[in-house]
GROMACS .gro file of C-alpha atoms in nm:
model
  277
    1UNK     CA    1 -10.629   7.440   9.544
    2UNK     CA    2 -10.881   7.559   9.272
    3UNK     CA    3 -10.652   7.435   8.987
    4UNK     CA    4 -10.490   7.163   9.141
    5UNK     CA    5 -10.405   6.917   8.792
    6UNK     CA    6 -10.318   6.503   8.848
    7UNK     CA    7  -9.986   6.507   8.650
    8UNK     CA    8  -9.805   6.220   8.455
    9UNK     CA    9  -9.387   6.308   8.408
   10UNK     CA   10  -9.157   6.065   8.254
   11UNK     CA   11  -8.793   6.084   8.336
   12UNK     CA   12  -8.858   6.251   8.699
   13UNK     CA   13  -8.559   6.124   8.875
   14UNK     CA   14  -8.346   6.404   8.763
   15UNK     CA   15  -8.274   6.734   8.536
   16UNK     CA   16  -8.536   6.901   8.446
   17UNK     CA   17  -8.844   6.625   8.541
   18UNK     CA   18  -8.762   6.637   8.880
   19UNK     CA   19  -8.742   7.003   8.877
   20UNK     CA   20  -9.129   6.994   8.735
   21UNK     CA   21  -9.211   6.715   9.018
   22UNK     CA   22  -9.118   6.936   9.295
   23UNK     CA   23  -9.206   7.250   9.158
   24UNK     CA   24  -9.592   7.054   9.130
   25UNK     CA   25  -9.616   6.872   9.458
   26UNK     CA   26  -9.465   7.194   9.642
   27UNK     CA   27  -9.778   7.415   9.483
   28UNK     CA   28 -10.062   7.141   9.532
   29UNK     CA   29 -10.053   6.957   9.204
   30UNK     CA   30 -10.138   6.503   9.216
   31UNK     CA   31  -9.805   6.400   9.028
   32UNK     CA   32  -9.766   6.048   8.940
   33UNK     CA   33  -9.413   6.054   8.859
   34UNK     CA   34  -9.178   5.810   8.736
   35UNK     CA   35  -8.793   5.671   8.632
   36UNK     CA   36  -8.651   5.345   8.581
   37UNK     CA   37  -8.445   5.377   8.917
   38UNK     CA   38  -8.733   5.434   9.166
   39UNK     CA   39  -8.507   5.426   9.452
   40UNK     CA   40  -8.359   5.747   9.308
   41UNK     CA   41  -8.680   5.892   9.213
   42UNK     CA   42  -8.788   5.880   9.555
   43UNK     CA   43  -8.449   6.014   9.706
   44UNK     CA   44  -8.424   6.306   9.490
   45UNK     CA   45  -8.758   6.395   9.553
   46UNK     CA   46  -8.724   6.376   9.895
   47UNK     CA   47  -9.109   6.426   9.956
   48UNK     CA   48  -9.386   6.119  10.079
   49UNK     CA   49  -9.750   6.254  10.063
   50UNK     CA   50 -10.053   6.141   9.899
   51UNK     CA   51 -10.020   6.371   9.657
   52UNK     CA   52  -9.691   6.183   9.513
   53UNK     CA   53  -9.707   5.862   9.365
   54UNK     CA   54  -9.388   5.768   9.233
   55UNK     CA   55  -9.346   5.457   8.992
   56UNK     CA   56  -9.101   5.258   8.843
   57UNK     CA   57  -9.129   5.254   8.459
   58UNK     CA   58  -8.926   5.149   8.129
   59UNK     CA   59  -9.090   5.375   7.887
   60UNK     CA   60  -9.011   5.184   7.600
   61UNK     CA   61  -9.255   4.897   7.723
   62UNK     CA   62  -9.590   4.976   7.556
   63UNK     CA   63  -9.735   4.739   7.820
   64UNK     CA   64  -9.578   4.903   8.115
   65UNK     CA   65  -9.665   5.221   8.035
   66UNK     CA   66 -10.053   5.133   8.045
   67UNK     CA   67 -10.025   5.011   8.349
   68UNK     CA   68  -9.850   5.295   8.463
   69UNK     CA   69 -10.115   5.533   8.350
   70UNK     CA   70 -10.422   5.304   8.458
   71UNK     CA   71 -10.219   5.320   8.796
   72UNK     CA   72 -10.269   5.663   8.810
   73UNK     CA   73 -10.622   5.702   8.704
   74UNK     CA   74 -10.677   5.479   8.972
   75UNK     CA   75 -10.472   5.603   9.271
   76UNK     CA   76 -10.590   6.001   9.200
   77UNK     CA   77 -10.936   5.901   9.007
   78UNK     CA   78 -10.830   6.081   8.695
   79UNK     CA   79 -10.585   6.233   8.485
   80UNK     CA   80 -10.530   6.599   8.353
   81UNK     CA   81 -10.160   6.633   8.210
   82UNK     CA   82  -9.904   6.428   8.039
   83UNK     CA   83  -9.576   6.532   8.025
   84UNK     CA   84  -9.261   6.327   7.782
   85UNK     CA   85  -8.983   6.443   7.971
   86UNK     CA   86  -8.778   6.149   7.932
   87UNK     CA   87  -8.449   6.204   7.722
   88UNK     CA   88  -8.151   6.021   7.572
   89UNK     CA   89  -7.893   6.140   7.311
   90UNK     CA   90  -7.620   5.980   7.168
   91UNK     CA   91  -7.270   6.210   7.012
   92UNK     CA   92  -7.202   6.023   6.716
   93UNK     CA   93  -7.257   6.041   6.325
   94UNK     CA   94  -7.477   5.853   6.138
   95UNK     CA   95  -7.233   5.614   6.019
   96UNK     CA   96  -7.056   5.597   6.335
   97UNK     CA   97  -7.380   5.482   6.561
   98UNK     CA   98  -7.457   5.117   6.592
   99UNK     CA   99  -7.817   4.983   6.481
  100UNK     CA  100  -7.876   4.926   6.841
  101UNK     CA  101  -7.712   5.272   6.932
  102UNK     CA  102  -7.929   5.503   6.648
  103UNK     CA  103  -8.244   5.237   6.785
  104UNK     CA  104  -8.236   5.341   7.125
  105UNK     CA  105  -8.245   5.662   7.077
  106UNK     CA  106  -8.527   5.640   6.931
  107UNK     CA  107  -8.700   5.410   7.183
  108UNK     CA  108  -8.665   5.641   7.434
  109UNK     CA  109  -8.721   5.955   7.308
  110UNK     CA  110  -9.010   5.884   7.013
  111UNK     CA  111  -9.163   5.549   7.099
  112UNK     CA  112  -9.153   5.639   7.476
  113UNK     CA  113  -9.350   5.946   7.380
  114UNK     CA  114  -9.600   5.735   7.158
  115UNK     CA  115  -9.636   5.478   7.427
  116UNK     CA  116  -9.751   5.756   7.708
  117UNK     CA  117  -9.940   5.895   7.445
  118UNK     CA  118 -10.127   5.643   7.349
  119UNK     CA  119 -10.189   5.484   7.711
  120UNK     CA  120 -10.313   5.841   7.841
  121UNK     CA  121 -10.585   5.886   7.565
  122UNK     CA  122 -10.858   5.641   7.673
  123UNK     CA  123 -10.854   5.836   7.954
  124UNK     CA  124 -10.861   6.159   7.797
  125UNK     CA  125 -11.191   6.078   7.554
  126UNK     CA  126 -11.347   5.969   7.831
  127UNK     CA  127 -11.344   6.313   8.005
  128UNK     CA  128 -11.317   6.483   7.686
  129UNK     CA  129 -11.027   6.658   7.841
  130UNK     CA  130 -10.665   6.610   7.844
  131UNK     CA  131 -10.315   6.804   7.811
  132UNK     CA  132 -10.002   6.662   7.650
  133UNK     CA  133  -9.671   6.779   7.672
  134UNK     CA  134  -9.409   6.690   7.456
  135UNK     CA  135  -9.050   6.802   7.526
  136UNK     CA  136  -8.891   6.830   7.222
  137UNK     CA  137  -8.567   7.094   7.164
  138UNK     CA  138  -8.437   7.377   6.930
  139UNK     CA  139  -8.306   7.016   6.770
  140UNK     CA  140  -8.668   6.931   6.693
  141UNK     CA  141  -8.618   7.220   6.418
  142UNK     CA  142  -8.213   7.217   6.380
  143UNK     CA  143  -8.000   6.955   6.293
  144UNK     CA  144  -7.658   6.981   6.531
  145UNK     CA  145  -7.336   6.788   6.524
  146UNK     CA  146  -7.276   6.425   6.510
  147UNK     CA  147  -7.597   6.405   6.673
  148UNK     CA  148  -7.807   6.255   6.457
  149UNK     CA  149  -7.997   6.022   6.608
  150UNK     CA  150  -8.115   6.279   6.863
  151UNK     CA  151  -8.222   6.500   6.593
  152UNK     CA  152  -8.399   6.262   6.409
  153UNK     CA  153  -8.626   6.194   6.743
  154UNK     CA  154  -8.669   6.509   6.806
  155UNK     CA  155  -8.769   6.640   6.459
  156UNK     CA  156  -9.035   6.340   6.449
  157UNK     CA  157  -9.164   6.474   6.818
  158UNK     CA  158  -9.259   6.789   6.655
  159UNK     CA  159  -9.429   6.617   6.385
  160UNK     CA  160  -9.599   6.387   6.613
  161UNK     CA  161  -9.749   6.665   6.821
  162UNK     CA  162  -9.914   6.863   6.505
  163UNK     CA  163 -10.055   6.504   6.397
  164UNK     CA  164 -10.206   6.452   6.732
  165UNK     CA  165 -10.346   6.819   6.749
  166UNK     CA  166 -10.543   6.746   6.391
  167UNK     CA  167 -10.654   6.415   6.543
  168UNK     CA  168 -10.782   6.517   6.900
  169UNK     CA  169 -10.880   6.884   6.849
  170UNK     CA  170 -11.282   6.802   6.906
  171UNK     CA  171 -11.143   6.580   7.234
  172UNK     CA  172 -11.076   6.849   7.368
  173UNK     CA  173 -10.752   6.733   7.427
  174UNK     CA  174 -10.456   6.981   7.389
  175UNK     CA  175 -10.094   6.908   7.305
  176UNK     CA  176  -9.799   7.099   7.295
  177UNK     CA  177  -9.400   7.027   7.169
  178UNK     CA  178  -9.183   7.255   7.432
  179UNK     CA  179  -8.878   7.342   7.238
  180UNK     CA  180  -8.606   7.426   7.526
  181UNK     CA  181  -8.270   7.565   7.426
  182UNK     CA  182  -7.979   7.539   7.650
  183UNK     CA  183  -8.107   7.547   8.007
  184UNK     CA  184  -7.884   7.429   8.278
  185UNK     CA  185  -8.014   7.051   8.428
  186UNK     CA  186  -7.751   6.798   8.417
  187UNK     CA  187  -7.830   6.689   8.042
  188UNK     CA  188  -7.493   6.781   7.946
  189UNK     CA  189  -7.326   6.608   8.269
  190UNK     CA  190  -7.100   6.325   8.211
  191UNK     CA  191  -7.346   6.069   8.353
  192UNK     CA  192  -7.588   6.211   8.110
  193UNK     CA  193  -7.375   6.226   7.779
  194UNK     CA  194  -7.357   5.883   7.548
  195UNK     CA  195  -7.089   5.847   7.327
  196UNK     CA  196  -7.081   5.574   7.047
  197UNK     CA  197  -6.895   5.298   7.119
  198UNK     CA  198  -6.699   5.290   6.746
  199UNK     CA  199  -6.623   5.662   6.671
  200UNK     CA  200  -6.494   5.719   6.345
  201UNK     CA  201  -6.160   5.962   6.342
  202UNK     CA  202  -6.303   6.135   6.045
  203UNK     CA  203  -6.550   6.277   6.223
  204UNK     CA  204  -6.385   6.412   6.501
  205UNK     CA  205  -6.706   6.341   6.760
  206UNK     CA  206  -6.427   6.382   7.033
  207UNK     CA  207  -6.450   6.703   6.998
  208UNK     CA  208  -6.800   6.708   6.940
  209UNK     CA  209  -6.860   6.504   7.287
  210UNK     CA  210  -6.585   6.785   7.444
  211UNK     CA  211  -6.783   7.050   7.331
  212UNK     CA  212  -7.080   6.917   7.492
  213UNK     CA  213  -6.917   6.886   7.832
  214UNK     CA  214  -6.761   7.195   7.861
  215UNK     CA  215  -7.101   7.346   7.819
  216UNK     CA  216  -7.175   7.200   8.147
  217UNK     CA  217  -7.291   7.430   8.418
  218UNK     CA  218  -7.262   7.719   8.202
  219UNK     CA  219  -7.596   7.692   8.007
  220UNK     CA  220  -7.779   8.056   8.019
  221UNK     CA  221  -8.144   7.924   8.071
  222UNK     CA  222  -8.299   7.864   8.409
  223UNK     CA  223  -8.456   7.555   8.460
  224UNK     CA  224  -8.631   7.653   8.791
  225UNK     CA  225  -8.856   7.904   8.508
  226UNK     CA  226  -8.862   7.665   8.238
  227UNK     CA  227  -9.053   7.430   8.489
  228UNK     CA  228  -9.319   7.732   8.598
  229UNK     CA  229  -9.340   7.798   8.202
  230UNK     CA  230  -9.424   7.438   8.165
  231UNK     CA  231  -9.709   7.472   8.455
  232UNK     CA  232  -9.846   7.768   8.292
  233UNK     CA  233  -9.843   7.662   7.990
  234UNK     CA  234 -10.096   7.314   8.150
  235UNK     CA  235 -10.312   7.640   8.272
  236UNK     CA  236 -10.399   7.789   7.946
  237UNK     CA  237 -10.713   7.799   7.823
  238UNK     CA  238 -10.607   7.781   7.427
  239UNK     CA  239 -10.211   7.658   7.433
  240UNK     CA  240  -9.984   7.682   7.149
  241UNK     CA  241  -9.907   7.357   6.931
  242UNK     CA  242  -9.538   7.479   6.972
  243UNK     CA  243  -9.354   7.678   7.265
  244UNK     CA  244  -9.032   7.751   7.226
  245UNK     CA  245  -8.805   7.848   7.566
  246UNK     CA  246  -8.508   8.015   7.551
  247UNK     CA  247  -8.395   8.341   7.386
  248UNK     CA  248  -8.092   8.113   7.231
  249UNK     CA  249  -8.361   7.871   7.105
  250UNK     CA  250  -8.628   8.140   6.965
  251UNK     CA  251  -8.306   8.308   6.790
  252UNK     CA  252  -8.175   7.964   6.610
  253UNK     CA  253  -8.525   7.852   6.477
  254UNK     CA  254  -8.617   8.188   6.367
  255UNK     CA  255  -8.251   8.172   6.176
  256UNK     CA  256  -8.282   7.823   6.078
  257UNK     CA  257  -8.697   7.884   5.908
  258UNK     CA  258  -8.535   8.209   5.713
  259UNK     CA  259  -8.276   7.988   5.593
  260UNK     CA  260  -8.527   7.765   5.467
  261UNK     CA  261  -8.739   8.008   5.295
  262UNK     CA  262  -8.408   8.130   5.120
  263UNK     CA  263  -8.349   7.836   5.004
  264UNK     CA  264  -8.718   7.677   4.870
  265UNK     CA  265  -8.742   8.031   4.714
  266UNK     CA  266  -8.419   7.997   4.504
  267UNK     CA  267  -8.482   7.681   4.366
  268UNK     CA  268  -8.871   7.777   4.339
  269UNK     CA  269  -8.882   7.682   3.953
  270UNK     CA  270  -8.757   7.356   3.964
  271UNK     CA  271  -9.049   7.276   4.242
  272UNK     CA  272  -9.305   7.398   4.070
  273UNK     CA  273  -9.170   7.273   3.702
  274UNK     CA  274  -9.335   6.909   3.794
  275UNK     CA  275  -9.716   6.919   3.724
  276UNK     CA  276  -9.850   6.764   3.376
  277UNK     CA  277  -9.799   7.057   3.106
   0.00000   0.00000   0.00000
């Protein structure tokens, strides 16, 4: 195919990465694909071909990763997109998460990102070419309920992806932060939900964790055209730093900015009272 890509996707075992995977291999696409249970990877896929190299991989292990990526330089002789698909979210509050809890979090979801990121652009200068995508969420702009943690990841991926489009603009290297809403992959399954291990009754994250759960299966976006957005989006010839996906997402970041502007407006004297007289 004349725009066949070699692909890099974290977190491809399930949801919406191994939606992407199969969506690539079925239309042509090199994926180098990977999870920390490769056994599942491969079963879920369901698919052995050359163009499929799946690989077992703890994100969080800068080393790892580079050898994951030099892997698949190697096997397909290049490299063309990166995607951070890889998730994890805790339901608690601030106070209620553990160090180790609100830490990995974090791992997964920021340094995982930074470790891909960073292992995928020695390849990229060399070619002078080079797409990264960063799945982020509406939470990347919104803070939600008792989960903070998540937030906090996700706010820093959007940050992270305007910092890397300053720094690798004349690479020719592109990146994007995908901000999904509420599409329906098994995020919000009970195997995929985290709650923290000393709630607090105060905060009522119960309820919060309920709330998540019933949401189950009854998410309005479809993943099956989130994952051809996320292909087209690799096709572009000038791609957006940000993409949001999902009329529920566009609708609570638009909200959430005017809400901001409201409020730097009214308290507009007071920022601009601090300069030397």
């Amino acid at each position: 195919m004349s725009n066949q890509k070699i692909w890099f996707v974290t977190g491809a075992s399930k949801g919406m990465g191994l939606l992407l995977t199969k969506l690539l291999l079925n239309t042509g696409h090199k994926v180098a694909a990977t999870s920390r249970n490769l056994g599942l990877l491969k079963s879920n896929v369901g698919l052995e071909n050359d163009l499929f190299l799946p690989i077992e991989l703890d994100i969080t292990n800068s080393r790892d990763v580079k050898l994951a990526i030099n892997q698949t330089v190697q096997y397909f002789g290049g490299l063309d997109v990166a995607v951070n698909n890889a998730g994890f979210s805790f339901i608690g509050s601030l106070e209620e998460l553990t160090d180790e809890e609100f830490r990995k979090a974090l791992d997964i979801n920021l340094f995982g990102t930074v470790n891909v990121i960073r292992a995928s652009m020695a390849q990229f200068r060399k070619q002078r070419s080079g797409r990264v995508i960063n799945i982020a969420s509406a939470a990347g702009y919104i803070a939600g309920l008792n989960i903070g943690s998540y937030v906090a990841s996700k706010f820093a991926i959007v940050g992270l992806t305007e910092a890397l489009a300053l720094e690798a603009k004349h690479l020719n290297i592109k990146p994007t932060v995908v901000l999904p809403g509420s599409f329906r992959t098994n995020f919000l399954d009970e195997g995929s939900l985290n709650y923290a291990k000393t709630p607090i009754a105060e905060y009522e994250s119960a309820d919060t964790y309920r709330s998540y759960a019933e949401r189950a299966g009854k998410q309005p976006g479809d993943p099956q055209k989130l994952a051809l957005e996320l292909v087209n989006l690799a096709n572009m010839e000038n791609p957006p730093v940000h993409l949001i996906l999902g009329p529920d997402s566009f609708k609570m970041i638009m909200d959430k900015r005017a809400q901001d502007l409201e409020e730097f407006e009214a308290f507009k004297k007071i920022s601009l009272s601090t300069n030397f007289e």
